[in-house]
PDB file of C-alpha atoms in Angstrom:
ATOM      1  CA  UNK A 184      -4.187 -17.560  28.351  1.00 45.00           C
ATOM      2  CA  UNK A 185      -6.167 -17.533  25.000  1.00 51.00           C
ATOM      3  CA  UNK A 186      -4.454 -17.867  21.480  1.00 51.00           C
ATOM      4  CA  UNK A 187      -5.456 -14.564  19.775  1.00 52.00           C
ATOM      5  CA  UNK A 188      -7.640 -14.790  16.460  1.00 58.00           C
ATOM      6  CA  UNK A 189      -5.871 -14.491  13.098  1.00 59.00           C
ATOM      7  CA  UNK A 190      -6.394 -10.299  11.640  1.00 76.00           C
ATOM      8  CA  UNK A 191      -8.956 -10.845   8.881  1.00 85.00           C
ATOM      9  CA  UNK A 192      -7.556 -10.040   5.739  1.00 92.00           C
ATOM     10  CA  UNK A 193      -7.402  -6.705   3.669  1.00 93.00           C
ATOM     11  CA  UNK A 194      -9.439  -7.961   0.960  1.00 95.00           C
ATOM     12  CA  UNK A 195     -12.313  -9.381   3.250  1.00 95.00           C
ATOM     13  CA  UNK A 196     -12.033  -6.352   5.571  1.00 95.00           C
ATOM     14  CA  UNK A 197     -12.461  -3.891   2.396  1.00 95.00           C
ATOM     15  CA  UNK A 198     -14.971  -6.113   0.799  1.00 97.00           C
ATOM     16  CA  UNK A 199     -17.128  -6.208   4.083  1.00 96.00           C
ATOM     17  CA  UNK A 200     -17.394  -2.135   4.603  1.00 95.00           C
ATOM     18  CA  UNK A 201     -17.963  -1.594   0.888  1.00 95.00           C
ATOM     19  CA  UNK A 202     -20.718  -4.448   1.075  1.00 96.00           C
ATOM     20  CA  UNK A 203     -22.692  -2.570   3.776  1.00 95.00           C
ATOM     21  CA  UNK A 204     -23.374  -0.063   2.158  1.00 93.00           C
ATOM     22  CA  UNK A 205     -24.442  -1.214  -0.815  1.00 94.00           C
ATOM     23  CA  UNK A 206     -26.590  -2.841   0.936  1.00 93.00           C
ATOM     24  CA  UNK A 207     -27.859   0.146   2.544  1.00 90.00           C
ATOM     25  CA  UNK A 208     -27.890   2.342  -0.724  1.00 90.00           C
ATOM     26  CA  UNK A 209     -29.610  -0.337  -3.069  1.00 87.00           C
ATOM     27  CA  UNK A 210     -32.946   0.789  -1.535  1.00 82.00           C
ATOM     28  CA  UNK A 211     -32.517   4.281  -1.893  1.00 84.00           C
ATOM     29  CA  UNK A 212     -31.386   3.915  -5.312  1.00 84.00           C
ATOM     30  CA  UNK A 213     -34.338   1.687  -6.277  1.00 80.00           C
ATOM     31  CA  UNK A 214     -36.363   4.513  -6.582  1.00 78.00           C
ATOM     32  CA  UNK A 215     -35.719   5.796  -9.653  1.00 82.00           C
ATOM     33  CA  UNK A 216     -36.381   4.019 -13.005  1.00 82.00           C
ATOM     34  CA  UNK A 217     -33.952   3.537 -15.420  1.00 82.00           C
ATOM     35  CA  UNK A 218     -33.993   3.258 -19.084  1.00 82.00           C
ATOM     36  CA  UNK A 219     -31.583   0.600 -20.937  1.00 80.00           C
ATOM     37  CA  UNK A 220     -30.803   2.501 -23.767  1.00 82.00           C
ATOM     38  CA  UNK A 221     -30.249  -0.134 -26.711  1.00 83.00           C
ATOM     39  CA  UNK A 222     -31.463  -2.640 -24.814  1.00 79.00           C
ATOM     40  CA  UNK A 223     -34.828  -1.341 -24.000  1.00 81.00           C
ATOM     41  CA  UNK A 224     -35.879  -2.228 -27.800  1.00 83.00           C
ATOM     42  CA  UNK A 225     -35.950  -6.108 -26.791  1.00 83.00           C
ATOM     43  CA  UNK A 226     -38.785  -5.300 -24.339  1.00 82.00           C
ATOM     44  CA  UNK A 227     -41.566  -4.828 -27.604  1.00 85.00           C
ATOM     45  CA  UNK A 228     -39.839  -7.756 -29.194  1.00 84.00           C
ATOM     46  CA  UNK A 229     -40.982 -10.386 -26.689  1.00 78.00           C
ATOM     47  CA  UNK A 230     -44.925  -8.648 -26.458  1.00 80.00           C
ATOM     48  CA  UNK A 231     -43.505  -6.089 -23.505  1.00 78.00           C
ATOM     49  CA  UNK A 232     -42.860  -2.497 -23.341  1.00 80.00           C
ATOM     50  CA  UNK A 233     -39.156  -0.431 -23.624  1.00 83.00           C
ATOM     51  CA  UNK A 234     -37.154  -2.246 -20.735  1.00 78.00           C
ATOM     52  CA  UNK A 235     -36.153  -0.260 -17.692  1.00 80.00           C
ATOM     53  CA  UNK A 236     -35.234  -1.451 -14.546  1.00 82.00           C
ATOM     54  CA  UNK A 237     -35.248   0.245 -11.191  1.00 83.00           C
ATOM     55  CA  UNK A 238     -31.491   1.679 -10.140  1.00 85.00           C
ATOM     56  CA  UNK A 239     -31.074  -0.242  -7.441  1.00 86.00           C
ATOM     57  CA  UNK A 240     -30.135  -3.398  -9.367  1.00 88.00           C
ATOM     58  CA  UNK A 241     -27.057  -1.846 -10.036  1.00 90.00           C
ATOM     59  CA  UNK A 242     -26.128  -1.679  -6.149  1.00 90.00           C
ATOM     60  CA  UNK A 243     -27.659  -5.189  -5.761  1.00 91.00           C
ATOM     61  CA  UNK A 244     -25.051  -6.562  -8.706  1.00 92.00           C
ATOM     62  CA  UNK A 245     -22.211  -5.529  -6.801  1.00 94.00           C
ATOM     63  CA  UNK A 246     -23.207  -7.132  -3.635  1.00 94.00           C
ATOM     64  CA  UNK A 247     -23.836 -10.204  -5.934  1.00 94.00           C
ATOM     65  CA  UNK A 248     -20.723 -10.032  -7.386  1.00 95.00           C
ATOM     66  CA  UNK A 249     -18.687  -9.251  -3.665  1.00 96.00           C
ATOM     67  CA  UNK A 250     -20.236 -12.008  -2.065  1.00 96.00           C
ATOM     68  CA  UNK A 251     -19.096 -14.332  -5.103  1.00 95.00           C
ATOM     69  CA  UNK A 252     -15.268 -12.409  -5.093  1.00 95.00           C
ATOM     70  CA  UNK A 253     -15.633 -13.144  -1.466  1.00 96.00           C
ATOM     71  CA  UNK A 254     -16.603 -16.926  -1.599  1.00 95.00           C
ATOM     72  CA  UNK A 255     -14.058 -17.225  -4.456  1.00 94.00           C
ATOM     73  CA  UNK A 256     -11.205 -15.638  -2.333  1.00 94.00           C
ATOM     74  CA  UNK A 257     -12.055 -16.764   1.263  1.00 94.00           C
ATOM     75  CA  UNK A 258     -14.308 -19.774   0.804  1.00 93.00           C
ATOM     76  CA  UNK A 259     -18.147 -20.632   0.634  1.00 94.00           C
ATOM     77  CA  UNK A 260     -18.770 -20.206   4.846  1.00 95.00           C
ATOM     78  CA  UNK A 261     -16.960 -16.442   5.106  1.00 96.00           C
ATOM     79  CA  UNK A 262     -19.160 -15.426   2.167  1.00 96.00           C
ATOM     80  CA  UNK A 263     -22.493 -16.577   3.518  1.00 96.00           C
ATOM     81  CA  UNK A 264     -21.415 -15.190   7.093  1.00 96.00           C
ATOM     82  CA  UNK A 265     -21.146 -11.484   5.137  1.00 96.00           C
ATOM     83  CA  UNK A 266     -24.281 -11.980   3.732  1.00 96.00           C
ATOM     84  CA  UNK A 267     -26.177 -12.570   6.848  1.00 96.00           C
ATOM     85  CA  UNK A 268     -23.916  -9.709   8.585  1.00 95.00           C
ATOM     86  CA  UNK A 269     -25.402  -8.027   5.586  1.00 95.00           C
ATOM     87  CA  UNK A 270     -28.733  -8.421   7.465  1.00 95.00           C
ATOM     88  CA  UNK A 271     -27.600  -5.793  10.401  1.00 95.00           C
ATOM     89  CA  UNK A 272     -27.098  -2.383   8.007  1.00 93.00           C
ATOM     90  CA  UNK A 273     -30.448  -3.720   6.013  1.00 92.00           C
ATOM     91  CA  UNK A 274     -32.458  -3.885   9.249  1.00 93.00           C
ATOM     92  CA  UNK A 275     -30.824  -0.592  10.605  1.00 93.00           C
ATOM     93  CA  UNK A 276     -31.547   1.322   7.625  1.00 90.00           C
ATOM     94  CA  UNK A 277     -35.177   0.533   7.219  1.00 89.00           C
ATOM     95  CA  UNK A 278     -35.656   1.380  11.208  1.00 91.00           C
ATOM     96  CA  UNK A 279     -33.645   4.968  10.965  1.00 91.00           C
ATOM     97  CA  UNK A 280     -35.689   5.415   7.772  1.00 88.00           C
ATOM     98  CA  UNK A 281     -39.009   4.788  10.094  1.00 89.00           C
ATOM     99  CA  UNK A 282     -38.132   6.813  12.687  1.00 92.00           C
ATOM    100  CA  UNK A 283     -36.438   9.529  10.601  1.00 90.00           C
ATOM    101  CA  UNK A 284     -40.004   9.921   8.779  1.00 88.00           C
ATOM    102  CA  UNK A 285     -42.213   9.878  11.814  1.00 89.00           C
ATOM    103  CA  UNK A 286     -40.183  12.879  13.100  1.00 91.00           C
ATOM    104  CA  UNK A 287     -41.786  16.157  12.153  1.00 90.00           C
ATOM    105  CA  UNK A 288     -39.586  18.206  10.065  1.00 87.00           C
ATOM    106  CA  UNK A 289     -37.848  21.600  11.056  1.00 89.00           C
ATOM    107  CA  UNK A 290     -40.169  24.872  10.600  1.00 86.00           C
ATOM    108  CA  UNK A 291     -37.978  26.288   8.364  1.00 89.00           C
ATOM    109  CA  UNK A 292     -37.496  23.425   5.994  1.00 90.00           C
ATOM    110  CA  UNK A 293     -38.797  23.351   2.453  1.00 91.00           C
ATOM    111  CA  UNK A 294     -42.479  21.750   2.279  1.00 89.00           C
ATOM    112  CA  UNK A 295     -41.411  20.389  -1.342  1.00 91.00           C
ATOM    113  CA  UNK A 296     -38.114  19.303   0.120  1.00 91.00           C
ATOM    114  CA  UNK A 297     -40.409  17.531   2.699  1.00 87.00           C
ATOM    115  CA  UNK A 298     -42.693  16.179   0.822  1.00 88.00           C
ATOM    116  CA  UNK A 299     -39.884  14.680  -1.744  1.00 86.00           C
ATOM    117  CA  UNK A 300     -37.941  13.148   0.816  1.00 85.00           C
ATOM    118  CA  UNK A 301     -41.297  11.432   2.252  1.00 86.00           C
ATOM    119  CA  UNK A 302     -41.708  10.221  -1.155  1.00 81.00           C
ATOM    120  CA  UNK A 303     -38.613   8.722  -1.725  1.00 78.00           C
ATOM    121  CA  UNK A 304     -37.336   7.025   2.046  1.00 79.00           C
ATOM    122  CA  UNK A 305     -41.661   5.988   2.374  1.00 76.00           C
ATOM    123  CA  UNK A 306     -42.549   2.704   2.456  1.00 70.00           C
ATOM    124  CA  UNK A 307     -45.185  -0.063   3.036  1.00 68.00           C
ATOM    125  CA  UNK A 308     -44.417  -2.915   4.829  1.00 77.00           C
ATOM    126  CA  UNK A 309     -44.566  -5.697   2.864  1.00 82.00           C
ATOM    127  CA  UNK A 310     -42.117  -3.247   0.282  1.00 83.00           C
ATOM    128  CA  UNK A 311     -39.555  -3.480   3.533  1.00 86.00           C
ATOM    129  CA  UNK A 312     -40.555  -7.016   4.247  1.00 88.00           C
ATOM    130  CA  UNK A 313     -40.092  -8.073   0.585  1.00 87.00           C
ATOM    131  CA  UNK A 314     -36.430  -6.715   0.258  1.00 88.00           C
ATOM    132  CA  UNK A 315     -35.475  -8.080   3.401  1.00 92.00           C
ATOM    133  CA  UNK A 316     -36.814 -11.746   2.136  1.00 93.00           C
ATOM    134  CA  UNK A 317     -35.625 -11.514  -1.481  1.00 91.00           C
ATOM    135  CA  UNK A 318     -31.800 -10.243  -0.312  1.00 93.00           C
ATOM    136  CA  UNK A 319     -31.491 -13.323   1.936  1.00 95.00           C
ATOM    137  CA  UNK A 320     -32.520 -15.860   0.352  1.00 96.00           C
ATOM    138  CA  UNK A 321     -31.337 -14.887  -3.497  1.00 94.00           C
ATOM    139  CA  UNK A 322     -27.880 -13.741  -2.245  1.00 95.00           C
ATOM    140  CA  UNK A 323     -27.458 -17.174  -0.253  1.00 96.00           C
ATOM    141  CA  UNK A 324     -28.264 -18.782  -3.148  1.00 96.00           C
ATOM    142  CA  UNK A 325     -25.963 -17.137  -5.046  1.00 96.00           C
ATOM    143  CA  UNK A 326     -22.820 -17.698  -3.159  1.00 96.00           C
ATOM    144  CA  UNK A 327     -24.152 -21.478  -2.884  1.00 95.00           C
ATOM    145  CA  UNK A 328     -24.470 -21.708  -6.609  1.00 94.00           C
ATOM    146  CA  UNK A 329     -20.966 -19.963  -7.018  1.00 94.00           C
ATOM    147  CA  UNK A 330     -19.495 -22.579  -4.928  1.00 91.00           C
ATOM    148  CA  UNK A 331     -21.155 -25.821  -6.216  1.00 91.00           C
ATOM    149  CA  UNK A 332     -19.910 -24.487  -9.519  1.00 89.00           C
ATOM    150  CA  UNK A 333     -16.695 -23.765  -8.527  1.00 84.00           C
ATOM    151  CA  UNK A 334     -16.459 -27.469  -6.994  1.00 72.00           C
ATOM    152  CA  UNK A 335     -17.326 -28.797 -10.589  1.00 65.00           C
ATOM    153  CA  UNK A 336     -14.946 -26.894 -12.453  1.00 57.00           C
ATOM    154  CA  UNK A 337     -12.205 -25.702 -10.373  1.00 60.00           C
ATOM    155  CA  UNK A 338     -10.817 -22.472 -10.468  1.00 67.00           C
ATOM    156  CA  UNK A 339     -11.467 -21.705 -14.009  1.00 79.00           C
ATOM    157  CA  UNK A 340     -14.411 -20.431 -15.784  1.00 86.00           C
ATOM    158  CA  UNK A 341     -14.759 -17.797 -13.106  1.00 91.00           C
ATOM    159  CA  UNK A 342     -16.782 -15.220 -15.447  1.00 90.00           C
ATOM    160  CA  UNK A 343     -19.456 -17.996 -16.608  1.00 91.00           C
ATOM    161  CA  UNK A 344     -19.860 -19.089 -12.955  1.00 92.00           C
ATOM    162  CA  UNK A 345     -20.346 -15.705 -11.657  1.00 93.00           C
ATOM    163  CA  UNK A 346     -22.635 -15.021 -14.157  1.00 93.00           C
ATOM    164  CA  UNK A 347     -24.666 -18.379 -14.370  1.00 94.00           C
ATOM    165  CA  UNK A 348     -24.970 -17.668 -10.164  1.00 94.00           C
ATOM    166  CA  UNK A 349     -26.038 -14.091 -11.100  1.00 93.00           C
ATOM    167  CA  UNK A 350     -28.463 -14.897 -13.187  1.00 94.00           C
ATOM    168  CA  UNK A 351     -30.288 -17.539 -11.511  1.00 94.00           C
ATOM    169  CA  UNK A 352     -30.170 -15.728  -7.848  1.00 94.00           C
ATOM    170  CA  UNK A 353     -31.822 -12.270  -9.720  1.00 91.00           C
ATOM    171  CA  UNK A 354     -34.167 -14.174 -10.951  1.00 92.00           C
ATOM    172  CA  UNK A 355     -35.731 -15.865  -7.299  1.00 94.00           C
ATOM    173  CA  UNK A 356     -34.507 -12.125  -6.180  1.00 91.00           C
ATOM    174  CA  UNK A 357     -37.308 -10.286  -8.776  1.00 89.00           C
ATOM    175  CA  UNK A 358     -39.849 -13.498  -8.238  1.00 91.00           C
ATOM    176  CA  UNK A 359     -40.013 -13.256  -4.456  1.00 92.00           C
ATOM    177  CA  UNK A 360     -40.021  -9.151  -4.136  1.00 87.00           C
ATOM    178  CA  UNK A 361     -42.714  -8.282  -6.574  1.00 86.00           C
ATOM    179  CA  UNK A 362     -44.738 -11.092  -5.383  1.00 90.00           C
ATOM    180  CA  UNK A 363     -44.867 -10.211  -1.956  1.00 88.00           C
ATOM    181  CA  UNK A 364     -44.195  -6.286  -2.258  1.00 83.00           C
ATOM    182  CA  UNK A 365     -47.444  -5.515  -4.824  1.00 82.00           C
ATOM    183  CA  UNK A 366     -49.028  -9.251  -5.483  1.00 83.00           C
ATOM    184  CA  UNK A 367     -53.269  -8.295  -4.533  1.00 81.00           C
ATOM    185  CA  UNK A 368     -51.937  -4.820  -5.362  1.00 76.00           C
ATOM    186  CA  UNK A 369     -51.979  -4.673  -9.022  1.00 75.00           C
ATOM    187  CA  UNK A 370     -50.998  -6.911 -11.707  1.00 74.00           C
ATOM    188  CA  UNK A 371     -47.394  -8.028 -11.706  1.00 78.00           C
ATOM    189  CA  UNK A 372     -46.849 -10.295 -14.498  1.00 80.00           C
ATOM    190  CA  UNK A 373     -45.789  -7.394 -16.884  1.00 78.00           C
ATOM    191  CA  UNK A 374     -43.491  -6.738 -14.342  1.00 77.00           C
ATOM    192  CA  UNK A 375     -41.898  -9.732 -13.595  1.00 83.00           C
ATOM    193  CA  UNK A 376     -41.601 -10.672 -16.943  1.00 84.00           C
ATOM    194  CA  UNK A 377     -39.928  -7.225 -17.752  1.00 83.00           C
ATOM    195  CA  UNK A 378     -37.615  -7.023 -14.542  1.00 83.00           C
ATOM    196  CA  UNK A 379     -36.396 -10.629 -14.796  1.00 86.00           C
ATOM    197  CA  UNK A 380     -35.676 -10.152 -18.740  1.00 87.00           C
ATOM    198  CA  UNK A 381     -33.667  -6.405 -17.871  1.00 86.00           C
ATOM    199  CA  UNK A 382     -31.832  -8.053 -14.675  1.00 87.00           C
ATOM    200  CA  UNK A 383     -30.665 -11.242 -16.987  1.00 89.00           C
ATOM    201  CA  UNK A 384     -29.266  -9.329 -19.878  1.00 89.00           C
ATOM    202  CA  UNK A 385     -27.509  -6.755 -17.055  1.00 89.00           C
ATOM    203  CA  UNK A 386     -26.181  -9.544 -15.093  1.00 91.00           C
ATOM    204  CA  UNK A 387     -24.814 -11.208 -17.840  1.00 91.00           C
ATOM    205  CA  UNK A 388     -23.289  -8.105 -19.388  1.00 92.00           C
ATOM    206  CA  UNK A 389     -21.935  -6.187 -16.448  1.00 92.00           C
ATOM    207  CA  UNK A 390     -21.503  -9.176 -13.996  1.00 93.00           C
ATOM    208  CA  UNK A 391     -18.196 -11.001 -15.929  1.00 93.00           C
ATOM    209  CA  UNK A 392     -16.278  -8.076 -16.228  1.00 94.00           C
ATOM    210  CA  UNK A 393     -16.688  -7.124 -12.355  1.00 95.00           C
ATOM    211  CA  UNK A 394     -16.106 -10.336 -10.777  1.00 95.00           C
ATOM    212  CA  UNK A 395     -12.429 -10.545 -12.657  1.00 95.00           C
ATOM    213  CA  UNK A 396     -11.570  -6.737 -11.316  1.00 96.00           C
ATOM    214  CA  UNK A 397     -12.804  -7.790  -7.662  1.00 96.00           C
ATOM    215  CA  UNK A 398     -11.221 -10.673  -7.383  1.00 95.00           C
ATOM    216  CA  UNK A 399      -7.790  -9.341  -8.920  1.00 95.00           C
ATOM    217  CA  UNK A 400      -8.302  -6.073  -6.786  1.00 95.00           C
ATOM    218  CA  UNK A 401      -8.339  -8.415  -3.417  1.00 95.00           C
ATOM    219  CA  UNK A 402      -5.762 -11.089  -4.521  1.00 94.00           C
ATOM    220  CA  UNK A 403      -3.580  -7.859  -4.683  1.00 94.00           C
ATOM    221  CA  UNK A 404      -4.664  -6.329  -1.158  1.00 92.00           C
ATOM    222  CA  UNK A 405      -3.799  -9.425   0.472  1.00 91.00           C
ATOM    223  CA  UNK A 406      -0.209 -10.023  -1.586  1.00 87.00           C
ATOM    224  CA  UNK A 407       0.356  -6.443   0.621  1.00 70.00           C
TER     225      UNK A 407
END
């Protein structure tokens, strides 16, 4: 007779579905382009245009900031477990979005609706093959950074070592998926330069205030 597992926790268990699909939606939403607002005006001040970033970030800050709630909560091995579990709805997605697109639409569909849906799901494969790269290694080294932090300075600080792991991790992220998504397709330094600046400021803006509300939200699920 085997000893029966422990039940994972609420916090993990609710941080694991809502991590899935953000992983799953951060491509979709990476298709659109999205101004900054005030913070566009930097971009001319360092020799680049108005700063935008593509939408996706967004998604891909929350998965950086559950996987850091998550190693913060439940230790540095659970959270690099979700991220490569994080690998299965990634994978899954990009091969339902493959087969979805070779299937010829309905007769009676819209050809615009068609076309726009081609459009926005379509991809190349080193686009795919850069996203899968750049998610496991910059969210790895995010929770790895987290936790070295963490073992310098305890428990405290936990906004400036979110952010500091962030920071650094969206920066490899942007460096390894333009490089191998468009390098030999056209020139990427603008880019880089103007995606790594727009990812920086919006990690080190939005990240803080998340990371206190995710781990407060799952030290309460698990007081339950």
């Amino acid at each position: 007779m085997t000893a029966s597992s422990a039940p994972i926790s609420r916090s993990l268990f609710g941080f694991s579905i809502f991590y899935g699909g953000m992983v799953c939606i951060a491509g979709v939403l990476g298709n659109k382009q999205v101004a900054l607002g005030p913070l566009a005006g930097i971009g001319p001040m360092v020799g680049l245009g108005p700063l935008a970033v593509e939408a996706g970030i967004f998604a891909f800050l929350l998965l950086v900031t559950i996987s850091s709630a998550v190693a913060e909560l439940h230790g540095r091995a659970v959270a690099n477990r979700l991220v490569q579990i994080g690998f299965l709805p990634l994978i899954a997605s990009i091969l339902l979005s493959i087969v979805v697109l070779a299937a010829p639409a309905a007769g009676d569909m819209d050809p615009k609706r068609a076309e726009a849906f081609a459009m926005m799901m379509g991809g190349t494969p080193r686009i795919w093959l850069g996203g899968i790269i750049a998610y496991g290694i910059s969210q790895t080294l995010n929770v790895t950074l987290f936790a070295l932090l963490k073992g310098r300075e305890g428990a405290r600080l936990l906004w400036l070592r979110a952010a500091v792991a962030s920071i650094l991790s969206q920066i490899v992220d942007t460096l390894l998926f333009v490089t191998i998504a468009f390098y030999g397709v056209f020139p990427i330094g603008e880019l880089l330069l103007g995606q790594m600046l727009a990812k920086v400021l919006l990690s080190a803006i939005l990240v803080p205030p998340v990371i206190y509300l995710l781990v407060a939200l799952g030290r309460r699920l698990d007081r339950r």
